[in-house]
PDB file of C-alpha atoms in Angstrom:
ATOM      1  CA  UNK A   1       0.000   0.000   0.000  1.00 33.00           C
ATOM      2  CA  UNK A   2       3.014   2.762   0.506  1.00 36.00           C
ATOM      3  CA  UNK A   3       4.023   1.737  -2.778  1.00 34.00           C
ATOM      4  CA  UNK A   4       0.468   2.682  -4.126  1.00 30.00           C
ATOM      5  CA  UNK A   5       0.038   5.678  -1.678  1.00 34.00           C
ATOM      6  CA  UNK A   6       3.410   6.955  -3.622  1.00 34.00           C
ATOM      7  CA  UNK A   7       1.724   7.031  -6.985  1.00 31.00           C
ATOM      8  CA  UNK A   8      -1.266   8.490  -5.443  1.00 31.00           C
ATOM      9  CA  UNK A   9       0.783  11.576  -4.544  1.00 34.00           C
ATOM     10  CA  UNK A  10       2.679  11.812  -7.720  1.00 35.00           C
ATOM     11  CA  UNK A  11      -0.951  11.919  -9.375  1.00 36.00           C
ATOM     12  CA  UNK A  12       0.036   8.741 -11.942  1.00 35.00           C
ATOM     13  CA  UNK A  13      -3.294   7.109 -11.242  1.00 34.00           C
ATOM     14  CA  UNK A  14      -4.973  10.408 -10.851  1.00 33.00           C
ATOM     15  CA  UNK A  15      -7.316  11.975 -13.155  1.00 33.00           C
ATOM     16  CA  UNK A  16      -6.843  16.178 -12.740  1.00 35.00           C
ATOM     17  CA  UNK A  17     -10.644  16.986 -12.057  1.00 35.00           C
ATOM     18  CA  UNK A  18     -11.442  16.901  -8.374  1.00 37.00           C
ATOM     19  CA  UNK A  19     -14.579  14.888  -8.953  1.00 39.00           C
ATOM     20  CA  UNK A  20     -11.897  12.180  -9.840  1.00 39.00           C
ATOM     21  CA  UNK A  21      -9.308  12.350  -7.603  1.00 38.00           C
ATOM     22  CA  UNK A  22      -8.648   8.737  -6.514  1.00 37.00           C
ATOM     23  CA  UNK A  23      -6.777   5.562  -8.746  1.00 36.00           C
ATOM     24  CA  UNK A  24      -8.630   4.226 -11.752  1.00 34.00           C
ATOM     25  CA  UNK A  25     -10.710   0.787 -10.697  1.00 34.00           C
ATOM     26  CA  UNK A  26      -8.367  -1.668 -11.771  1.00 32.00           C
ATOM     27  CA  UNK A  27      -5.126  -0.108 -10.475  1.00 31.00           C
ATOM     28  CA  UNK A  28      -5.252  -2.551  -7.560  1.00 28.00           C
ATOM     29  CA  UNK A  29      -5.714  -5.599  -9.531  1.00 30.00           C
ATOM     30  CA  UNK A  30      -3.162  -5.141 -11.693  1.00 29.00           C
ATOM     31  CA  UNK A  31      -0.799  -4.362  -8.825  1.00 30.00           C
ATOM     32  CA  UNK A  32      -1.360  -7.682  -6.927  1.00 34.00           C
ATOM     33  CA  UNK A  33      -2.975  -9.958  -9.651  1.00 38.00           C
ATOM     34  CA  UNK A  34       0.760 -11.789  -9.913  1.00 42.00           C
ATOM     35  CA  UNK A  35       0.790 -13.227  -6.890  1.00 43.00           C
ATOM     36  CA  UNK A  36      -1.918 -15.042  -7.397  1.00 53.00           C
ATOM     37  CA  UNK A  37      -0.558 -17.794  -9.300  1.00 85.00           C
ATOM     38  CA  UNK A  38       2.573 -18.275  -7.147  1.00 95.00           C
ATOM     39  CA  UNK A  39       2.464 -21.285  -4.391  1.00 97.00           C
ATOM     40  CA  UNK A  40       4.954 -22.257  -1.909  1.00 97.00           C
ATOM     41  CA  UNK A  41       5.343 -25.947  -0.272  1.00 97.00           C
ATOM     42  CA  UNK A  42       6.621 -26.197   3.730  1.00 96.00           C
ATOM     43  CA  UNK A  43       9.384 -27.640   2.056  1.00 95.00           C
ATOM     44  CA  UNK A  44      10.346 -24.018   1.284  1.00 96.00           C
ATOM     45  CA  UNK A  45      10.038 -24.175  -2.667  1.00 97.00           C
ATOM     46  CA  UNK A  46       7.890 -21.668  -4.638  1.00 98.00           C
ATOM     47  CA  UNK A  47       6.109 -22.304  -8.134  1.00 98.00           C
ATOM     48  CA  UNK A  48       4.583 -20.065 -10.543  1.00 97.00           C
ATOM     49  CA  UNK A  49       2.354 -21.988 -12.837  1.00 94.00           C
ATOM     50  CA  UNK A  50       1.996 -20.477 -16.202  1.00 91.00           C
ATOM     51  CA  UNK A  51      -0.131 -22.114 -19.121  1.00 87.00           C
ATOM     52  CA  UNK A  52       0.117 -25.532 -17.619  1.00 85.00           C
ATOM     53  CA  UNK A  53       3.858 -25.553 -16.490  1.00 95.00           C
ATOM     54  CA  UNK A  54       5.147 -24.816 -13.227  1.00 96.00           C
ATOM     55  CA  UNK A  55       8.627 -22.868 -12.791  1.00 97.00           C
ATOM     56  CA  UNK A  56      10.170 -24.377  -9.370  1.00 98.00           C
ATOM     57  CA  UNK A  57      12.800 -22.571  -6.889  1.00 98.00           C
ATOM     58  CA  UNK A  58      13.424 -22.339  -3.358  1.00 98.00           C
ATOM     59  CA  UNK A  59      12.189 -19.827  -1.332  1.00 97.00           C
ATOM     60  CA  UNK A  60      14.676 -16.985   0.276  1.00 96.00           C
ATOM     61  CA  UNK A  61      14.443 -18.392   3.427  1.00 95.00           C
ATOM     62  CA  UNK A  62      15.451 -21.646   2.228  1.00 95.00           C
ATOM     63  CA  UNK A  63      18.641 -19.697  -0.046  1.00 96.00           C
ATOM     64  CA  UNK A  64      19.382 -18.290   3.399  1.00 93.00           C
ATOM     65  CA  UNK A  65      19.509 -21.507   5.712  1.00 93.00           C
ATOM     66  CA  UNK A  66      21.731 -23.153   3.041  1.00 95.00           C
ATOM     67  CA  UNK A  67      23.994 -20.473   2.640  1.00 95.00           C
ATOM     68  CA  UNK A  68      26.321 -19.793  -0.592  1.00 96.00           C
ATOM     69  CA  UNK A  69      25.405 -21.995  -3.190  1.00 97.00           C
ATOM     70  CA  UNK A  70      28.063 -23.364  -5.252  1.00 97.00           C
ATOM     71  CA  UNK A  71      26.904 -26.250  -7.103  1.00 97.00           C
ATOM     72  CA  UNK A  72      23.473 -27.260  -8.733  1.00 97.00           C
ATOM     73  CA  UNK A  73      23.065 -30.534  -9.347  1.00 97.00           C
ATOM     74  CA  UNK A  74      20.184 -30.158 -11.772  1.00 98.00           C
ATOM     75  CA  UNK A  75      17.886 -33.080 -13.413  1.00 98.00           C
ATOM     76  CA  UNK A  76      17.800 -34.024 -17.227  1.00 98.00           C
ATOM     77  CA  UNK A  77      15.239 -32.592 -19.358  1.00 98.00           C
ATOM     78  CA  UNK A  78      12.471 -35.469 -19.734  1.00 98.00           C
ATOM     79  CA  UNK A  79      12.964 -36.648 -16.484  1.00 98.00           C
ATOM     80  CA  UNK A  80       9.987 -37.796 -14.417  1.00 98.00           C
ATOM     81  CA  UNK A  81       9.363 -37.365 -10.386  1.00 98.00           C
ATOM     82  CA  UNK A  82       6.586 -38.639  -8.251  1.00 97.00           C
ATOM     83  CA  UNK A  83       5.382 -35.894  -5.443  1.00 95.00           C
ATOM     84  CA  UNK A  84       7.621 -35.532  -3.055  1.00 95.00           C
ATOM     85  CA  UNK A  85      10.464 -37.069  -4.159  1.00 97.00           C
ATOM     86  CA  UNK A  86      13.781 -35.399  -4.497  1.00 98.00           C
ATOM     87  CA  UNK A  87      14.067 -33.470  -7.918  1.00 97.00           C
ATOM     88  CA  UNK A  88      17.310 -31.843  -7.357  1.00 97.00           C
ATOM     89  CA  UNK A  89      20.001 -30.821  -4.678  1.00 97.00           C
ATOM     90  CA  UNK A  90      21.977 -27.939  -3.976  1.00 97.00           C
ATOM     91  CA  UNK A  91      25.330 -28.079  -2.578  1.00 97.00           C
ATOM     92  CA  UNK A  92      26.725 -24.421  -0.487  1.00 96.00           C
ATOM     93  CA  UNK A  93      30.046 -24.162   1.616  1.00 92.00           C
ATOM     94  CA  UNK A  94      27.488 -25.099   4.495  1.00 90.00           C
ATOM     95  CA  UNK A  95      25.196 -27.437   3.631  1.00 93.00           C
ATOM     96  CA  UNK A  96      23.557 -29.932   0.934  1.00 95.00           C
ATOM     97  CA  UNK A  97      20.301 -29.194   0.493  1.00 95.00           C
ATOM     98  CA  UNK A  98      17.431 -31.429  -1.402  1.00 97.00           C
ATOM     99  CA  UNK A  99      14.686 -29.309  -3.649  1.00 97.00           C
ATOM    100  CA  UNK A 100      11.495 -31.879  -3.842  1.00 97.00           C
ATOM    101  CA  UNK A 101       8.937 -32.373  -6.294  1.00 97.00           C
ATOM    102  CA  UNK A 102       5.765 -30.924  -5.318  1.00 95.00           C
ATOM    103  CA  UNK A 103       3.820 -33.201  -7.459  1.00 96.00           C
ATOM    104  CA  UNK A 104       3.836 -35.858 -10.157  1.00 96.00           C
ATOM    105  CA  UNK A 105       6.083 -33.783 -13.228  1.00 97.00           C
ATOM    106  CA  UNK A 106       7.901 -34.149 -15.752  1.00 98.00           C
ATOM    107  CA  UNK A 107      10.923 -31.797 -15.970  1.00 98.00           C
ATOM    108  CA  UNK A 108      10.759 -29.513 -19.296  1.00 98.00           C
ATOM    109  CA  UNK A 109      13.585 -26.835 -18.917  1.00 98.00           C
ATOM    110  CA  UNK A 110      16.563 -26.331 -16.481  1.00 98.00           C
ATOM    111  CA  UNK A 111      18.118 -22.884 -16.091  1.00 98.00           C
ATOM    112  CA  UNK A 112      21.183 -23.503 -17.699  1.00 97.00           C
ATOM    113  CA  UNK A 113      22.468 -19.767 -16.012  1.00 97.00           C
ATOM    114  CA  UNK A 114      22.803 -22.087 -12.886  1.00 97.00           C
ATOM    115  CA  UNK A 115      25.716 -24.207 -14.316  1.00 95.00           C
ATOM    116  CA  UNK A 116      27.975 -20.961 -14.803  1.00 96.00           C
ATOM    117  CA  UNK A 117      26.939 -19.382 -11.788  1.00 97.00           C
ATOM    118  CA  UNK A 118      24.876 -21.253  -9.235  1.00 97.00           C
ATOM    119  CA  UNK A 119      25.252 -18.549  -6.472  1.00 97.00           C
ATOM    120  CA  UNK A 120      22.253 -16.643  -8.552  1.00 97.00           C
ATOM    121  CA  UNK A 121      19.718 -18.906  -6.546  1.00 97.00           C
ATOM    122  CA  UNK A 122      21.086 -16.813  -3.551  1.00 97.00           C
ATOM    123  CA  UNK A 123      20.999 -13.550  -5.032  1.00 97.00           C
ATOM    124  CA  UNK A 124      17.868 -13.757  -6.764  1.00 96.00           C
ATOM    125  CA  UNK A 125      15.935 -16.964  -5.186  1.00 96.00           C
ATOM    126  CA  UNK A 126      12.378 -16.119  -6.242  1.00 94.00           C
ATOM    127  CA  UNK A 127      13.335 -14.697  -9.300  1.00 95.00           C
ATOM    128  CA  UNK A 128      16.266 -15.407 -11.831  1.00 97.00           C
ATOM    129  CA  UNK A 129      17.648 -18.081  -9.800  1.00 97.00           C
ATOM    130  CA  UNK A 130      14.651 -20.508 -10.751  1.00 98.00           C
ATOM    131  CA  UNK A 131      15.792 -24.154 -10.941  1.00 98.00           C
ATOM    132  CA  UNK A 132      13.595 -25.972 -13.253  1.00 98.00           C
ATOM    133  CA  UNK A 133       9.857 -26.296 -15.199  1.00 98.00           C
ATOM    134  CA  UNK A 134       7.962 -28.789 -14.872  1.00 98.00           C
ATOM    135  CA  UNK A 135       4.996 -29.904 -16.431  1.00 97.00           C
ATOM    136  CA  UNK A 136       2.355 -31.690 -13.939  1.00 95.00           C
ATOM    137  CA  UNK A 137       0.887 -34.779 -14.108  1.00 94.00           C
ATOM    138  CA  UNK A 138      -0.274 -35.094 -10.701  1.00 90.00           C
ATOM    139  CA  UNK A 139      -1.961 -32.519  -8.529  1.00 92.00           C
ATOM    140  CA  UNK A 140      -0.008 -30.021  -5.791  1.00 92.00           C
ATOM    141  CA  UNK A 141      -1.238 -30.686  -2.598  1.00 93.00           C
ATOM    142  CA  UNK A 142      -0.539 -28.507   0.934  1.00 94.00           C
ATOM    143  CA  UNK A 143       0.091 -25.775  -1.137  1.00 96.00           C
ATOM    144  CA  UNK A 144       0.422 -22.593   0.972  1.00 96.00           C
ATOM    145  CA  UNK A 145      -0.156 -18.794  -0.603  1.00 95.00           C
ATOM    146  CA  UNK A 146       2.780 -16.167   0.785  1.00 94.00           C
ATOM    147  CA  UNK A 147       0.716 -15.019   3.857  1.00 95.00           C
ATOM    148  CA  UNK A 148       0.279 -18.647   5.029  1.00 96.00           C
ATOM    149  CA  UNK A 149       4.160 -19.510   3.887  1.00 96.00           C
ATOM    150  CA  UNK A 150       5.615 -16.747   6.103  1.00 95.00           C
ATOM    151  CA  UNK A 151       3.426 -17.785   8.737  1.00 96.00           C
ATOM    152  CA  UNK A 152       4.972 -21.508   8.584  1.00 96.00           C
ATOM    153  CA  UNK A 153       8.598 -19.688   8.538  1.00 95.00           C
ATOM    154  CA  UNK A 154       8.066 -17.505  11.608  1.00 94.00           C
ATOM    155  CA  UNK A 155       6.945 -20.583  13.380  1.00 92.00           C
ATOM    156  CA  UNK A 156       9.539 -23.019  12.255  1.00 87.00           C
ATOM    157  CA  UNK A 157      11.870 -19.990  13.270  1.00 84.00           C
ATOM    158  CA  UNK A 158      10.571 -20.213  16.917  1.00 84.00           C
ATOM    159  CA  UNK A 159      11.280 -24.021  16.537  1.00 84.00           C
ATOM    160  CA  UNK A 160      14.899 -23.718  16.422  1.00 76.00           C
ATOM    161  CA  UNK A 161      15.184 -21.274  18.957  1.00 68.00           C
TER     162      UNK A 161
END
């Protein structure tokens, strides 16, 4: 909302006639509709699903437990995963880490940036440093929206403590 009250100010969304001073009716939907299609698993991965195939990374609280990422051992294109099992790992100085299928899928593109420079699923977790699509043959279940994920990492968080 500060980001919208912003362009409210600068009068972007603003018609000049008082009689319409406040944002056109679907400023708010376009500002939020992306979200929408993005899940997370308690297994701290994220997928966006786009025209039937789901782009897969961890989360940034998972890039931050595992620390600096140095290797990604990624899976052939054309492979195929039952839910839940392990679809990938990702080695750091600290840790090895296993990424998990969140449903039946069949693996359709890797990001080949991660060969040359793994690290980017620290820098950018949620973003350019996606791991794989997939294309779903099974259905996602315990999928949480962000509200709910951060929820499950505060408490986790509490866990360990």
């Amino acid at each position: 909302m500060a980001m919208l009250a912003g362009v409210l100010r600068s009068g972007a969304l603003c018609r000049a006639s008082p009689a319409v001073l406040r944002p056109t009716t679907f400023a708010r939907p376009v500002l939020f509709r992306g979200f929408s299609d993005v899940v997370f698993m308690k297994t701290h991965e994220w997928i966006k699903t786009e025209a039937g195939v789901g782009t897969l990374g961890i989360t940034d609280f998972a890039q931050g437990q595992l620390g600096e990422v140095v290797y990604c051992d990624l899976p052939e294109v054309g492979a195929k995963f039952k839910g839940k099992d392990t679809i990938c790992t990702l080695e750091s100085v600290k840790a090895v880490g296993e990424v998990y299928a969140p449903a039946d899928c069949e693996v359709v593109e890797v990001n080949q940036t991660l060969a040359d420079v793994p690290a980017t699923v620290n820098s950018s977790p949620e973003s350019k440093g996606w791991l794989m699509k997939v294309k779903f043959s099974g259905e996602m279940t315990g999928t949480l929206d962000r509200k709910a994920y951060d929820v499950h990492v505060e408490a986790e968080a509490k866990e360990e403590h």
